Amino acid sequence: MKEKILTADWILSSPELPPLKNGAIVIKGSKIEDLGPQKEILSRYPHYQILNFKNKLLFPGLVNAHTHVPMSILRGIAEDLPLMTWLTKYIFPVESHLKREWVYWGTKLSLIEMIRSGITLFCDMYLFEPEVIRATEEAGLKALLGEGLFDFPSPGYGPLERGLALTEELLKAFERHSKIKIAVSPHTLYTCSPDTIKKCLKLSHKYGAPLHIHLAENKEELEEIGKKYKKRPVELLDSLGGLQENLLAVHCVKLSPEEVELLGKKGVKIAHCPESNLKLGSGIAPLPEMLSVGLVVGLGTDGPASNNDLDLFSEMKTATLIHKGLREDPTIVTAKEVFFMATEWGARALFFNDTGKLLPGYRADIAFLDLQHLPLQPDYNPLALLVYSAKAGYVSDLMVDGEFIMRNYHLLSIKEELVRERIHEIKEEILHILRKNFSPSLDK
Amino acid sequence: MKEKILTADWILSSPELPPLKNGAIVIKGSKIEDLGPQKEILSRYPHYQILNFKNKLLFPGLVNAHTHVPMSILRGIAEDLPLMTWLTKYIFPVESHLKREWVYWGTKLSLIEMIRSGITLFCDMYLFEPEVIRATEEAGLKALLGEGLFDFPSPGYGPLERGLALTEELLKAFERHSKIKIAVSPHTLYTCSPDTIKKCLKLSHKYGAPLHIHLAENKEELEEIGKKYKKRPVELLDSLGGLQENLLAVHCVKLSPEEVELLGKKGVKIAHCPESNLKLGSGIAPLPEMLSVGLVVGLGTDGPASNNDLDLFSEMKTATLIHKGLREDPTIVTAKEVFFMATEWGARALFFNDTGKLLPGYRADIAFLDLQHLPLQPDYNPLALLVYSAKAGYVSDLMVDGEFIMRNYHLLSIKEELVRERIHEIKEEILHILRKNFSPSLDK
């Protein structure tokens, strides 16, 4: 049946509205049609199918604003190392042997984790991105996706020109797709020359597509760009015409106050990835300043090889806690703000403007928190439960565009056992590569 | 049967030893008798009962070095507020009406959360602590417990002298108890006068009991102690003879480098509570310095009203991430160090010296991580999985002193439904108090 009513103990439609106790949501096709107290809704729509969610808290599906999902196959491969050792001794050697099917199965592994933790929309940049697209379409999630572009030949597509051609093909193929959007995705300013960035911008303008890039992530990037171009990263991108409303800039840890202002004025979108920034020793982004100039900031986990999860509950908590502690002020970066970042603002940062809150006219992208888990009791404050107490495993059901993709902890669109088997085999292949070529220490 | 062999995919006996693939642990009574590769162990102990834990990672039960477990009944009651508003408008008003049975049921609620997240030992200070003791004994966990002592009359025991008398009674009653130890627990230096601290120290010396106190938590404490005594908190406690091996000092956020040295020299034990320190805006403790002088540092969640959970997985991750980010160095505060803090060092900080690792002669206090959860795949690195990827809900089984208290996600010593019902009723009572007397804003 296309029309249904979901009733639940609590509905948090948006962090700016009070949570609805004993509420009901009306869904017609892929959209939310109405919302209100159960009694009112049930009498207003007498012929709709009713689904009861006792002990559940319904909230907008979470938005993971930046990740590299296939990297789940490298989760935990090397830890607590300097960034360059981690990259050159472990990540790059494996990526130079990267196989198309590893990307597909690594994506599946990550999709399972994201579905089980309430994520309905994500943004990804990696190699062999068509495999990410294939797995995501099969799973039924929404995403902004793009092939990572570099000056040097890519293990995915070969020389840059073929990467740009692939991106253009994808832009055409997904121009009117309801769930998948394509971003032109130059990797960084230190792996893409100004000329490459200009080509990317041209493509982005031609198709009205987002440009997705890592920007000002750490002091090494500042030094390298400074040495090469005598500019700061934001300044360099600005000089190329890159600061614009279509830009999704990831990390932005190393911003001066003037750069925060500038990004705000230009309407740039930000993907803030606090746990990755901490774990890799990049630093702490000036989130309170970003929010105070009205920047649209989403929240991302970054790749599961550097986090090591795809858990936006944990990311929300980290995003709010770290600034309270650092500035010794418990009132800044509130639960409300980080929940906005993980939902509506994240959706806007990914250029999906019809999702991220549960209100009439919006898409029915809904996550269901299972309040049977006792660490979610007592339920004085649903928003605080979501941000400060909920765990990735506590989501029982997930709906995208009005269709369930998980019901009562059972995944409807991915076969978990098959994924487990393939990941086990891929792990053995990767260990073989590392042992043979690069890291005998792994055998210890 | 008293003797058994547990076989598992992985056994991480201590972070200083490589994890054992396809290992087995031999348990006799309450202790670990042997440990090794499955084949070897099975042939060495042919008549022991064998329990197979396929797809499980066995690790030492986690140690929560500081909390206030009954405060779970206040979880989420007020958020993102200045500490004094939070305390005086919400926490204190409810605590002034605190009932003995609220403490009992709040403890049960917290015990469920701790068991389900792999905690076998914890340390608590609160009001009506005999109720905490009762609930903990029923649940089968280990703990260092003490009635919080203040100069002013307590809602728990009344005037201070009765609190001291209660503490002495408990010290006698639990002198030889195998699972429960009692700590003399003066709340802080700003709620206990030097005279009170001296009385507490006397009691501690008489029974050889630990002294458990919050110390140097935030700048407000520094200011208040400075104004009253012209000393810093650590200096004041030192002048009273309080810095000694029996001291468990909680928080220690505001330490000078000299104070870190001094605590190290005196053999003081530390309970580090990073998430609470962040959330309440207290600051960030100098953990790398503490570790470098060889301080025994445990890891605590603090109370669930200020965290808002009892999740040591999350606490480990936060403890390692925050310093990497703050100092822009991914190599400091490693997974190994925070895992030590959450196990062996935590146990030593709580004066339980026969637990915290899975080696012959140690108590069989064991947690079982369920690797069926796909965010725990691939399993290149069990230690990294525990610290960076595991979630509170992924623990399937828990053993204390050789006895299971959770089997395959089923709690054997607490009835969850009963706890849920009572917590719901207590929540309504608390809302009634808040609405009537203090916080009309709660009705919004």
JSON list of N, CA and C in Angstrom, two decimals, chain B residues 8 38 84 126 220 260 313 319 327 361 375 399-400:
[
{"chain": "B", "resi": 8, "resn": "ALA", "atom": "N", "xyz": [37.69, -19.30, 21.69]},
{"chain": "B", "resi": 8, "resn": "ALA", "atom": "CA", "xyz": [37.19, -18.11, 20.97]},
{"chain": "B", "resi": 8, "resn": "ALA", "atom": "C", "xyz": [38.07, -17.79, 19.78]},
{"chain": "B", "resi": 38, "resn": "GLN", "atom": "N", "xyz": [44.08, -23.19, 21.10]},
{"chain": "B", "resi": 38, "resn": "GLN", "atom": "CA", "xyz": [43.01, -24.14, 21.40]},
{"chain": "B", "resi": 38, "resn": "GLN", "atom": "C", "xyz": [43.49, -25.59, 21.44]},
{"chain": "B", "resi": 84, "resn": "MET", "atom": "N", "xyz": [26.56, 25.67, 37.19]},
{"chain": "B", "resi": 84, "resn": "MET", "atom": "CA", "xyz": [25.85, 26.09, 38.39]},
{"chain": "B", "resi": 84, "resn": "MET", "atom": "C", "xyz": [24.33, 26.10, 38.18]},
{"chain": "B", "resi": 126, "resn": "TYR", "atom": "N", "xyz": [27.87, 8.14, 46.01]},
{"chain": "B", "resi": 126, "resn": "TYR", "atom": "CA", "xyz": [26.59, 8.84, 45.91]},
{"chain": "B", "resi": 126, "resn": "TYR", "atom": "C", "xyz": [25.92, 8.88, 47.27]},
{"chain": "B", "resi": 220, "resn": "GLU", "atom": "N", "xyz": [36.43, 26.86, 38.54]},
{"chain": "B", "resi": 220, "resn": "GLU", "atom": "CA", "xyz": [35.64, 27.34, 39.66]},
{"chain": "B", "resi": 220, "resn": "GLU", "atom": "C", "xyz": [36.18, 26.77, 40.98]},
{"chain": "B", "resi": 260, "resn": "VAL", "atom": "N", "xyz": [51.42, 17.42, 38.66]},
{"chain": "B", "resi": 260, "resn": "VAL", "atom": "CA", "xyz": [51.45, 16.09, 38.03]},
{"chain": "B", "resi": 260, "resn": "VAL", "atom": "C", "xyz": [52.63, 15.29, 38.59]},
{"chain": "B", "resi": 313, "resn": "PHE", "atom": "N", "xyz": [33.65, 2.13, 25.98]},
{"chain": "B", "resi": 313, "resn": "PHE", "atom": "CA", "xyz": [34.18, 2.09, 24.61]},
{"chain": "B", "resi": 313, "resn": "PHE", "atom": "C", "xyz": [34.31, 3.53, 24.10]},
{"chain": "B", "resi": 319, "resn": "ALA", "atom": "N", "xyz": [39.21, 9.49, 24.96]},
{"chain": "B", "resi": 319, "resn": "ALA", "atom": "CA", "xyz": [40.47, 9.71, 25.68]},
{"chain": "B", "resi": 319, "resn": "ALA", "atom": "C", "xyz": [41.67, 9.71, 24.73]},
{"chain": "B", "resi": 327, "resn": "ARG", "atom": "N", "xyz": [46.98, 18.23, 20.25]},
{"chain": "B", "resi": 327, "resn": "ARG", "atom": "CA", "xyz": [48.43, 18.45, 20.10]},
{"chain": "B", "resi": 327, "resn": "ARG", "atom": "C", "xyz": [48.90, 18.18, 18.66]},
{"chain": "B", "resi": 361, "resn": "GLY", "atom": "N", "xyz": [46.12, -17.04, 37.23]},
{"chain": "B", "resi": 361, "resn": "GLY", "atom": "CA", "xyz": [46.18, -16.46, 38.57]},
{"chain": "B", "resi": 361, "resn": "GLY", "atom": "C", "xyz": [45.25, -15.28, 38.75]},
{"chain": "B", "resi": 375, "resn": "PRO", "atom": "N", "xyz": [30.28, -3.88, 11.71]},
{"chain": "B", "resi": 375, "resn": "PRO", "atom": "CA", "xyz": [31.24, -2.78, 11.91]},
{"chain": "B", "resi": 375, "resn": "PRO", "atom": "C", "xyz": [32.52, -3.23, 12.64]},
{"chain": "B", "resi": 399, "resn": "MET", "atom": "N", "xyz": [31.34, -12.32, 32.16]},
{"chain": "B", "resi": 399, "resn": "MET", "atom": "CA", "xyz": [31.65, -13.24, 33.25]},
{"chain": "B", "resi": 399, "resn": "MET", "atom": "C", "xyz": [32.37, -12.48, 34.37]},
{"chain": "B", "resi": 400, "resn": "VAL", "atom": "N", "xyz": [31.94, -12.72, 35.61]},
{"chain": "B", "resi": 400, "resn": "VAL", "atom": "CA", "xyz": [32.61, -12.15, 36.77]},
{"chain": "B", "resi": 400, "resn": "VAL", "atom": "C", "xyz": [32.97, -13.28, 37.73]}
]
